[in-house]
Amino acid sequence: MTAVLVINSGSSSFKYQLLEMDSETMLAHGLVERIGTPEAHLVHDMSENGESEKFEKTLEIRDHTHGFQVMLDAFAEHGPSLEQHPPVAVGHRVVHGGARFFEPTVVTPLVRINIEDLSELAPLHNPANVQGIDAAQKAFPDVPHVVVFDTAFHQTLPPAAYTYALNAEVAQKYRVRKYGFHGTSHKYVSEEAAKFLSRDLGSLNQIVLHLGNGASATAVAGGKSVETSMGLTPLEGLVMGTRTGDIDPAVSFHLHRRADMDVAELDELFNKKSGIYGLSGLRDMRDLTEQANAGNAKARAAQDVYVHRLKQYIGGYYAQLGHVDTIIFTAGIGENSVEIRREALAGLDELGIVVDDARNEARSRETRVISSDESRVTVLVVPTNEELEIARQTLSVI
Ligand code: AMP
């Protein structure tokens, strides 16, 4: 049996998942959060045979290294046994790989320095990812650690797609360009769709809509990302839970001059206080749709803005690709929201996109087609699994 441990580390938390890779099944997963406080929390879920069984504990956790010890104790006390399933490698999600990293990479001291150096482009994420790598290396010193970058899949973007029409000298000096994110998910679901349809990935043009709390669209041609909606940072593109997505950059000049907002305030406003939440006061798409359906005008307006932007990207990527074989919905909203899928694709018959209402409304956790048999474009819902993709990529390089 070949086990891989996958780590997704934030500044005060980390998520983990132990996967058995011969059958690609999850053995256990968990979350350690509020690290650095006396009220830190561990949730350890040892889900065997699809049955979830949880162990939870609140305790003081000093730092990430301590957090990993707490995780190891949970494995030892509650299983599954890491002696029976020793990880052959640890795979780490890293947010920003800049233009330097385009594939999964075994961690070396030089790689670690490069990830730290890219903190300039992802100041909230990369330092936290490095903390996780350091702590995990102490907990698992004898196996290779591999980094899988959120940006890597988009390194195939052509220059016309990744270049902003910004002064070239400034852009080059400060590494300003489109990088794109959610790459692990876009890669995974576009490959799963090809497998599901028994089609050659190399022959497919796909539009992938990853709609979670963060959201991004990607045009995938022959398995390669050729255009994507997130940019230098995950702020650009679609309307998200709390992020604006696309906005005239001059809005920040205006708010700086008129409202005396500084960079930190603008960052917080655009990233944390806008999007669906900023428009409606609601963060969760389930609540938004429920309120919109119940006649709440603010909620309806927010959902309309969300769908309008989504449609704009679908049309734009259709034009960039010239021909589209599949449109894929994934992540929390994409996999679950009947309304968002219906509204986003309504009225696109002329483009060969016809959603079958009964198929769209059917509940399932499996990959499925929701377009009608006459639809020229096959519309799919494909559940994403970033941990499995990280584990696959980790195994591919060790
Ligand atoms: P993620 O970031 O992929 O976990 O997705 C989180 C988003 O998925 C939140 O906005 C949730 O409201 C949304 N979501 C989860 N379940 C549903 C559902 N049944 N219907 C609509 N949205 C959902």
GROMACS .gro file of C-alpha atoms and ligand atoms in nm:
model
  421
    1MET     CA    1   0.000   0.000   0.000
    2THR     CA    2   0.124   0.347  -0.087
    3ALA     CA    3   0.010   0.629   0.139
    4VAL     CA    4   0.062   1.003   0.081
    5LEU     CA    5  -0.005   1.277   0.333
    6VAL     CA    6  -0.133   1.607   0.187
    7ILE     CA    7  -0.093   1.933   0.378
    8ASN     CA    8  -0.265   2.266   0.312
    9SER     CA    9  -0.121   2.517   0.555
   10GLY     CA   10  -0.249   2.863   0.649
   11SER     CA   11  -0.099   3.116   0.888
   12SER     CA   12  -0.285   2.987   1.195
   13SER     CA   13  -0.419   2.655   1.072
   14PHE     CA   14  -0.352   2.356   0.854
   15LYS     CA   15  -0.563   2.089   0.690
   16TYR     CA   16  -0.433   1.738   0.632
   17GLN     CA   17  -0.544   1.432   0.443
   18LEU     CA   18  -0.396   1.082   0.435
   19LEU     CA   19  -0.464   0.901   0.108
   20GLU     CA   20  -0.408   0.542   0.004
   21MET     CA   21  -0.294   0.578  -0.354
   22ASP     CA   22  -0.331   0.226  -0.496
   23SER     CA   23  -0.708   0.266  -0.470
   24GLU     CA   24  -0.700   0.649  -0.444
   25THR     CA   25  -0.906   0.648  -0.126
   26MET     CA   26  -0.896   0.885   0.169
   27LEU     CA   27  -0.796   0.716   0.496
   28ALA     CA   28  -0.832   1.016   0.725
   29HIS     CA   29  -0.847   1.393   0.715
   30GLY     CA   30  -0.843   1.672   0.964
   31LEU     CA   31  -0.795   2.033   1.056
   32VAL     CA   32  -0.585   2.208   1.318
   33GLU     CA   33  -0.691   2.570   1.365
   34ARG     CA   34  -0.633   2.877   1.584
   35ILE     CA   35  -0.266   2.777   1.619
   36GLY     CA   36  -0.082   3.014   1.854
   37THR     CA   37  -0.377   3.045   2.092
   38PRO     CA   38  -0.476   2.864   2.415
   39GLU     CA   39  -0.801   2.763   2.242
   40ALA     CA   40  -0.662   2.584   1.939
   41HIS     CA   41  -0.877   2.310   1.793
   42LEU     CA   42  -0.817   1.974   1.627
   43VAL     CA   43  -1.073   1.782   1.426
   44HIS     CA   44  -0.952   1.437   1.318
   45ASP     CA   45  -1.187   1.241   1.093
   46MET     CA   46  -1.101   0.877   1.038
   47SER     CA   47  -1.352   0.794   0.769
   48GLU     CA   48  -1.342   0.425   0.699
   49ASN     CA   49  -1.560   0.267   0.432
   50GLY     CA   50  -1.726   0.603   0.373
   51GLU     CA   51  -1.842   0.618   0.738
   52SER     CA   52  -1.729   0.934   0.910
   53GLU     CA   53  -1.603   0.907   1.268
   54LYS     CA   54  -1.465   1.221   1.428
   55PHE     CA   55  -1.240   1.302   1.718
   56GLU     CA   56  -1.224   1.665   1.838
   57LYS     CA   57  -1.010   1.838   2.097
   58THR     CA   58  -0.953   2.199   2.214
   59LEU     CA   59  -0.611   2.271   2.363
   60GLU     CA   60  -0.324   2.518   2.356
   61ILE     CA   61  -0.110   2.480   2.042
   62ARG     CA   62   0.202   2.696   2.036
   63ASP     CA   63   0.300   2.680   1.671
   64HIS     CA   64   0.278   2.468   1.356
   65THR     CA   65   0.545   2.223   1.481
   66HIS     CA   66   0.338   2.166   1.794
   67GLY     CA   67   0.029   2.133   1.574
   68PHE     CA   68   0.191   1.851   1.377
   69GLN     CA   69   0.273   1.671   1.702
   70VAL     CA   70  -0.094   1.698   1.802
   71MET     CA   71  -0.192   1.555   1.461
   72LEU     CA   72   0.056   1.264   1.502
   73ASP     CA   73  -0.090   1.192   1.848
   74ALA     CA   74  -0.441   1.183   1.698
   75PHE     CA   75  -0.327   0.929   1.436
   76ALA     CA   76  -0.158   0.721   1.709
   77GLU     CA   77  -0.458   0.728   1.944
   78HIS     CA   78  -0.749   0.711   1.703
   79GLY     CA   79  -0.601   0.567   1.385
   80PRO     CA   80  -0.552   0.491   1.114
   81SER     CA   81  -0.206   0.381   1.221
   82LEU     CA   82   0.076   0.561   1.044
   83GLU     CA   83   0.288   0.252   1.109
   84GLN     CA   84   0.047   0.049   0.900
   85HIS     CA   85   0.010   0.329   0.643
   86PRO     CA   86   0.345   0.508   0.648
   87PRO     CA   87   0.336   0.803   0.406
   88VAL     CA   88   0.594   0.758   0.128
   89ALA     CA   89   0.585   1.135   0.074
   90VAL     CA   90   0.420   1.454   0.197
   91GLY     CA   91   0.254   1.678  -0.064
   92HIS     CA   92   0.211   2.047   0.014
   93ARG     CA   93  -0.024   2.295  -0.147
   94VAL     CA   94   0.162   2.619  -0.216
   95VAL     CA   95  -0.033   2.917  -0.345
   96HIS     CA   96   0.219   3.113  -0.551
   97GLY     CA   97   0.488   2.960  -0.771
   98GLY     CA   98   0.537   3.278  -0.975
   99ALA     CA   99   0.686   3.217  -1.321
  100ARG     CA  100   0.950   2.992  -1.165
  101PHE     CA  101   0.751   2.678  -1.080
  102PHE     CA  102   0.546   2.502  -1.345
  103GLU     CA  103   0.541   2.147  -1.208
  104PRO     CA  104   0.537   1.959  -0.877
  105THR     CA  105   0.878   1.998  -0.717
  106VAL     CA  106   1.065   1.811  -0.444
  107VAL     CA  107   1.147   2.050  -0.158
  108THR     CA  108   1.518   2.132  -0.123
  109PRO     CA  109   1.671   2.423   0.069
  110LEU     CA  110   1.689   2.619  -0.260
  111VAL     CA  111   1.324   2.547  -0.346
  112ARG     CA  112   1.225   2.662   0.002
  113ILE     CA  113   1.415   2.991  -0.048
  114ASN     CA  114   1.242   3.042  -0.382
  115ILE     CA  115   0.898   2.992  -0.226
  116GLU     CA  116   0.985   3.242   0.044
  117ASP     CA  117   1.108   3.485  -0.219
  118LEU     CA  118   0.769   3.462  -0.392
  119SER     CA  119   0.604   3.588  -0.071
  120GLU     CA  120   0.632   3.931  -0.230
  121LEU     CA  121   0.352   3.819  -0.468
  122ALA     CA  122   0.147   3.631  -0.205
  123PRO     CA  123   0.228   3.789   0.132
  124LEU     CA  124  -0.060   3.620   0.314
  125HIS     CA  125  -0.015   3.273   0.169
  126ASN     CA  126   0.343   3.176   0.086
  127PRO     CA  127   0.492   3.246   0.433
  128ALA     CA  128   0.216   3.032   0.587
  129ASN     CA  129   0.287   2.754   0.335
  130VAL     CA  130   0.658   2.765   0.429
  131GLN     CA  131   0.568   2.738   0.798
  132GLY     CA  132   0.372   2.424   0.717
  133ILE     CA  133   0.659   2.276   0.514
  134ASP     CA  134   0.909   2.340   0.796
  135ALA     CA  135   0.685   2.184   1.060
  136ALA     CA  136   0.596   1.885   0.840
  137GLN     CA  137   0.963   1.821   0.765
  138LYS     CA  138   1.028   1.798   1.138
  139ALA     CA  139   0.737   1.556   1.182
  140PHE     CA  140   0.831   1.348   0.875
  141PRO     CA  141   1.207   1.389   0.833
  142ASP     CA  142   1.270   1.070   0.635
  143VAL     CA  143   1.038   1.109   0.335
  144PRO     CA  144   1.043   1.349   0.040
  145HIS     CA  145   0.827   1.660   0.065
  146VAL     CA  146   0.678   1.786  -0.261
  147VAL     CA  147   0.525   2.125  -0.336
  148VAL     CA  148   0.230   2.158  -0.574
  149PHE     CA  149   0.153   2.514  -0.680
  150ASP     CA  150  -0.190   2.670  -0.736
  151THR     CA  151  -0.037   2.871  -1.019
  152ALA     CA  152   0.150   2.587  -1.196
  153PHE     CA  153  -0.126   2.470  -1.431
  154HIS     CA  154  -0.154   2.823  -1.573
  155GLN     CA  155   0.212   2.846  -1.672
  156THR     CA  156   0.101   2.740  -2.023
  157LEU     CA  157  -0.088   3.069  -2.073
  158PRO     CA  158   0.035   3.240  -2.389
  159PRO     CA  159   0.192   3.587  -2.346
  160ALA     CA  160  -0.114   3.755  -2.501
  161ALA     CA  161  -0.323   3.611  -2.216
  162TYR     CA  162  -0.088   3.669  -1.924
  163THR     CA  163   0.038   4.015  -2.017
  164TYR     CA  164  -0.135   4.320  -1.871
  165ALA     CA  165  -0.123   4.630  -2.090
  166LEU     CA  166   0.081   4.795  -1.817
  167ASN     CA  167   0.407   4.979  -1.877
  168ALA     CA  168   0.641   4.693  -1.970
  169GLU     CA  169   0.940   4.813  -1.766
  170VAL     CA  170   0.733   4.843  -1.449
  171ALA     CA  171   0.566   4.508  -1.514
  172GLN     CA  172   0.899   4.331  -1.562
  173LYS     CA  173   1.071   4.493  -1.266
  174TYR     CA  174   0.791   4.401  -1.025
  175ARG     CA  175   0.690   4.068  -1.184
  176VAL     CA  176   0.342   4.200  -1.261
  177ARG     CA  177   0.149   3.964  -1.489
  178LYS     CA  178  -0.142   3.724  -1.473
  179TYR     CA  179  -0.048   3.403  -1.289
  180GLY     CA  180  -0.388   3.244  -1.221
  181PHE     CA  181  -0.487   3.022  -0.927
  182HIS     CA  182  -0.698   2.714  -0.842
  183GLY     CA  183  -0.478   2.538  -1.100
  184THR     CA  184  -0.483   2.205  -0.918
  185SER     CA  185  -0.862   2.200  -0.932
  186HIS     CA  186  -0.888   2.316  -1.295
  187LYS     CA  187  -0.639   2.047  -1.401
  188TYR     CA  188  -0.810   1.774  -1.199
  189VAL     CA  189  -1.166   1.836  -1.319
  190SER     CA  190  -1.071   1.890  -1.684
  191GLU     CA  191  -0.890   1.553  -1.680
  192GLU     CA  192  -1.175   1.381  -1.494
  193ALA     CA  193  -1.423   1.512  -1.752
  194ALA     CA  194  -1.218   1.364  -2.038
  195LYS     CA  195  -1.201   1.028  -1.857
  196PHE     CA  196  -1.573   1.037  -1.780
  197LEU     CA  197  -1.660   1.106  -2.145
  198SER     CA  198  -1.397   0.856  -2.271
  199ARG     CA  199  -1.252   1.135  -2.483
  200ASP     CA  200  -0.890   1.215  -2.555
  201LEU     CA  201  -0.797   1.511  -2.332
  202GLY     CA  202  -0.575   1.643  -2.610
  203SER     CA  203  -0.874   1.684  -2.840
  204LEU     CA  204  -1.101   1.875  -2.599
  205ASN     CA  205  -1.165   2.247  -2.561
  206GLN     CA  206  -1.313   2.308  -2.217
  207ILE     CA  207  -1.438   2.595  -2.003
  208VAL     CA  208  -1.393   2.516  -1.634
  209LEU     CA  209  -1.588   2.716  -1.374
  210HIS     CA  210  -1.449   2.666  -1.023
  211LEU     CA  211  -1.715   2.836  -0.811
  212GLY     CA  212  -1.638   2.812  -0.442
  213ASN     CA  213  -1.589   3.084  -0.187
  214GLY     CA  214  -1.309   3.191  -0.419
  215ALA     CA  215  -1.404   3.155  -0.785
  216SER     CA  216  -1.224   3.136  -1.117
  217ALA     CA  217  -1.285   3.040  -1.478
  218THR     CA  218  -1.028   2.875  -1.703
  219ALA     CA  219  -1.020   2.802  -2.076
  220VAL     CA  220  -0.848   2.466  -2.125
  221ALA     CA  221  -0.737   2.360  -2.475
  222GLY     CA  222  -0.604   2.006  -2.515
  223GLY     CA  223  -0.546   1.977  -2.139
  224LYS     CA  224  -0.355   2.306  -2.117
  225SER     CA  225  -0.469   2.627  -1.951
  226VAL     CA  226  -0.480   2.901  -2.216
  227GLU     CA  227  -0.674   3.172  -2.029
  228THR     CA  228  -0.786   3.215  -1.670
  229SER     CA  229  -0.972   3.476  -1.472
  230MET     CA  230  -0.755   3.526  -1.162
  231GLY     CA  231  -0.450   3.746  -1.206
  232LEU     CA  232  -0.142   3.859  -1.017
  233THR     CA  233  -0.347   3.768  -0.709
  234PRO     CA  234  -0.676   3.580  -0.661
  235LEU     CA  235  -0.868   3.910  -0.658
  236GLU     CA  236  -0.928   3.941  -1.033
  237GLY     CA  237  -1.211   3.790  -1.235
  238LEU     CA  238  -1.541   3.649  -1.117
  239VAL     CA  239  -1.749   3.789  -0.831
  240MET     CA  240  -1.663   3.586  -0.519
  241GLY     CA  241  -1.784   3.535  -0.163
  242THR     CA  242  -1.610   3.845  -0.029
  243ARG     CA  243  -1.392   3.963  -0.325
  244THR     CA  244  -1.490   4.213  -0.592
  245GLY     CA  245  -1.340   4.027  -0.886
  246ASP     CA  246  -1.290   4.264  -1.183
  247ILE     CA  247  -1.313   4.630  -1.097
  248ASP     CA  248  -1.180   4.948  -1.257
  249PRO     CA  249  -0.838   5.003  -1.092
  250ALA     CA  250  -0.923   5.373  -1.079
  251VAL     CA  251  -1.179   5.292  -0.808
  252SER     CA  252  -0.883   5.263  -0.571
  253PHE     CA  253  -0.744   5.605  -0.678
  254HIS     CA  254  -1.089   5.753  -0.628
  255LEU     CA  255  -1.139   5.599  -0.282
  256HIS     CA  256  -0.791   5.700  -0.179
  257ARG     CA  257  -0.855   6.063  -0.277
  258ARG     CA  258  -1.218   6.094  -0.171
  259ALA     CA  259  -1.243   5.855   0.130
  260ASP     CA  260  -0.880   5.881   0.242
  261MET     CA  261  -0.844   5.503   0.231
  262ASP     CA  262  -0.490   5.369   0.245
  263VAL     CA  263  -0.356   5.052   0.083
  264ALA     CA  264  -0.440   4.826   0.379
  265GLU     CA  265  -0.798   4.954   0.391
  266LEU     CA  266  -0.845   4.912   0.016
  267ASP     CA  267  -0.698   4.561   0.032
  268GLU     CA  268  -0.943   4.470   0.309
  269LEU     CA  269  -1.236   4.636   0.130
  270PHE     CA  270  -1.174   4.459  -0.204
  271ASN     CA  271  -1.077   4.119  -0.061
  272LYS     CA  272  -1.285   4.081   0.255
  273LYS     CA  273  -1.579   4.320   0.250
  274SER     CA  274  -1.702   4.302  -0.109
  275GLY     CA  275  -1.837   4.035  -0.346
  276ILE     CA  276  -2.164   3.864  -0.256
  277TYR     CA  277  -2.113   3.959   0.108
  278GLY     CA  278  -2.046   4.325   0.037
  279LEU     CA  279  -2.351   4.349  -0.188
  280SER     CA  280  -2.600   4.160   0.028
  281GLY     CA  281  -2.459   4.105   0.377
  282LEU     CA  282  -2.478   3.728   0.310
  283ARG     CA  283  -2.167   3.515   0.264
  284ASP     CA  284  -2.313   3.181   0.176
  285MET     CA  285  -2.461   3.110  -0.167
  286ARG     CA  286  -2.730   2.890  -0.011
  287ASP     CA  287  -2.854   3.186   0.198
  288LEU     CA  288  -2.824   3.425  -0.096
  289THR     CA  289  -3.035   3.208  -0.327
  290GLU     CA  290  -3.291   3.140  -0.054
  291GLN     CA  291  -3.325   3.513   0.017
  292ALA     CA  292  -3.333   3.602  -0.353
  293ASN     CA  293  -3.612   3.349  -0.410
  294ALA     CA  294  -3.799   3.489  -0.107
  295GLY     CA  295  -3.806   3.835  -0.264
  296ASN     CA  296  -3.513   4.002  -0.087
  297ALA     CA  297  -3.416   4.269  -0.343
  298LYS     CA  298  -3.054   4.306  -0.228
  299ALA     CA  299  -2.999   3.933  -0.246
  300ARG     CA  300  -3.158   3.917  -0.592
  301ALA     CA  301  -2.941   4.204  -0.714
  302ALA     CA  302  -2.624   4.039  -0.576
  303GLN     CA  303  -2.708   3.709  -0.744
  304ASP     CA  304  -2.775   3.894  -1.072
  305VAL     CA  305  -2.433   4.061  -1.053
  306TYR     CA  306  -2.271   3.723  -0.982
  307VAL     CA  307  -2.441   3.555  -1.279
  308HIS     CA  308  -2.385   3.849  -1.515
  309ARG     CA  309  -2.008   3.832  -1.459
  310LEU     CA  310  -2.003   3.456  -1.491
  311LYS     CA  311  -2.183   3.473  -1.825
  312GLN     CA  312  -1.941   3.737  -1.947
  313TYR     CA  313  -1.649   3.499  -1.886
  314ILE     CA  314  -1.825   3.202  -2.045
  315GLY     CA  315  -1.885   3.410  -2.359
  316GLY     CA  316  -1.534   3.551  -2.358
  317TYR     CA  317  -1.371   3.210  -2.324
  318TYR     CA  318  -1.599   3.067  -2.590
  319ALA     CA  319  -1.463   3.331  -2.827
  320GLN     CA  320  -1.102   3.269  -2.723
  321LEU     CA  321  -1.136   2.894  -2.779
  322GLY     CA  322  -1.342   2.925  -3.100
  323HIS     CA  323  -1.496   2.586  -3.039
  324VAL     CA  324  -1.610   2.446  -2.704
  325ASP     CA  325  -1.668   2.077  -2.623
  326THR     CA  326  -1.741   2.092  -2.251
  327ILE     CA  327  -1.836   2.339  -1.979
  328ILE     CA  328  -1.757   2.211  -1.631
  329PHE     CA  329  -1.900   2.333  -1.300
  330THR     CA  330  -1.706   2.251  -0.984
  331ALA     CA  331  -1.643   2.348  -0.616
  332GLY     CA  332  -1.906   2.429  -0.350
  333ILE     CA  333  -2.135   2.646  -0.564
  334GLY     CA  334  -2.059   2.483  -0.899
  335GLU     CA  335  -2.128   2.134  -0.763
  336ASN     CA  336  -2.438   2.225  -0.564
  337SER     CA  337  -2.619   2.534  -0.688
  338VAL     CA  338  -2.892   2.437  -0.933
  339GLU     CA  339  -2.991   2.805  -0.969
  340ILE     CA  340  -2.647   2.945  -1.048
  341ARG     CA  341  -2.586   2.677  -1.313
  342ARG     CA  342  -2.928   2.735  -1.468
  343GLU     CA  343  -2.901   3.115  -1.470
  344ALA     CA  344  -2.541   3.121  -1.596
  345LEU     CA  345  -2.625   2.912  -1.903
  346ALA     CA  346  -2.977   3.042  -1.971
  347GLY     CA  347  -3.038   3.175  -2.322
  348LEU     CA  348  -2.722   3.028  -2.477
  349ASP     CA  349  -2.898   2.789  -2.719
  350GLU     CA  350  -2.750   2.980  -3.011
  351LEU     CA  351  -2.406   2.884  -2.881
  352GLY     CA  352  -2.509   2.517  -2.869
  353ILE     CA  353  -2.548   2.517  -2.489
  354VAL     CA  354  -2.874   2.367  -2.360
  355VAL     CA  355  -2.915   2.263  -1.997
  356ASP     CA  356  -3.162   1.982  -1.917
  357ASP     CA  357  -3.360   2.102  -1.614
  358ALA     CA  358  -3.424   1.757  -1.467
  359ARG     CA  359  -3.057   1.659  -1.499
  360ASN     CA  360  -2.950   1.991  -1.350
  361GLU     CA  361  -3.184   1.944  -1.054
  362ALA     CA  362  -3.085   1.582  -0.979
  363ARG     CA  363  -2.873   1.561  -0.662
  364SER     CA  364  -2.553   1.358  -0.683
  365ARG     CA  365  -2.195   1.358  -0.558
  366GLU     CA  366  -2.073   1.197  -0.879
  367THR     CA  367  -1.953   1.342  -1.207
  368ARG     CA  368  -2.258   1.392  -1.429
  369VAL     CA  369  -2.386   1.550  -1.749
  370ILE     CA  370  -2.650   1.821  -1.705
  371SER     CA  371  -2.691   1.928  -2.069
  372SER     CA  372  -2.964   1.787  -2.291
  373ASP     CA  373  -2.892   1.527  -2.556
  374GLU     CA  374  -2.932   1.795  -2.829
  375SER     CA  375  -2.680   2.029  -2.666
  376ARG     CA  376  -2.370   2.054  -2.887
  377VAL     CA  377  -2.163   2.151  -2.583
  378THR     CA  378  -2.161   1.890  -2.305
  379VAL     CA  379  -2.219   2.057  -1.968
  380LEU     CA  380  -2.087   1.863  -1.670
  381VAL     CA  381  -2.074   1.884  -1.293
  382VAL     CA  382  -1.742   1.737  -1.179
  383PRO     CA  383  -1.668   1.725  -0.804
  384THR     CA  384  -1.321   1.862  -0.747
  385ASN     CA  385  -1.063   1.686  -0.531
  386GLU     CA  386  -0.755   1.903  -0.487
  387GLU     CA  387  -0.602   1.674  -0.224
  388LEU     CA  388  -0.615   1.372  -0.454
  389GLU     CA  389  -0.460   1.577  -0.736
  390ILE     CA  390  -0.181   1.697  -0.503
  391ALA     CA  391  -0.120   1.337  -0.393
  392ARG     CA  392  -0.110   1.218  -0.757
  393GLN     CA  393   0.134   1.492  -0.852
  394THR     CA  394   0.343   1.422  -0.542
  395LEU     CA  395   0.377   1.055  -0.637
  396SER     CA  396   0.464   1.148  -0.995
  397VAL     CA  397   0.790   1.315  -0.892
  398ILE     CA  398   0.926   1.089  -0.619
  399AMP     P1  399  -1.593   2.594  -0.140
  399AMP     O1  400  -1.506   2.715  -0.127
  399AMP     O2  401  -1.565   2.513  -0.262
  399AMP     O3  402  -1.601   2.512  -0.015
  399AMP     O4  403  -1.743   2.651  -0.162
  399AMP     C1  404  -1.808   2.728  -0.066
  399AMP     C2  405  -1.936   2.784  -0.126
  399AMP     O5  406  -2.019   2.675  -0.172
  399AMP     C3  407  -2.021   2.864  -0.030
  399AMP     O6  408  -2.056   2.988  -0.090
  399AMP     C4  409  -2.143   2.779  -0.011
  399AMP     O7  410  -2.256   2.858   0.006
  399AMP     C5  411  -2.154   2.707  -0.142
  399AMP     N1  412  -2.239   2.589  -0.129
  399AMP     C6  413  -2.216   2.476  -0.058
  399AMP     N2  414  -2.322   2.394  -0.066
  399AMP     C7  415  -2.416   2.456  -0.142
  399AMP     C8  416  -2.547   2.424  -0.187
  399AMP     N3  417  -2.607   2.309  -0.153
  399AMP     N4  418  -2.612   2.514  -0.265
  399AMP     C9  419  -2.552   2.630  -0.299
  399AMP     N5  420  -2.430   2.667  -0.261
  399AMP    C10  421  -2.362   2.582  -0.183
   0.00000   0.00000   0.00000
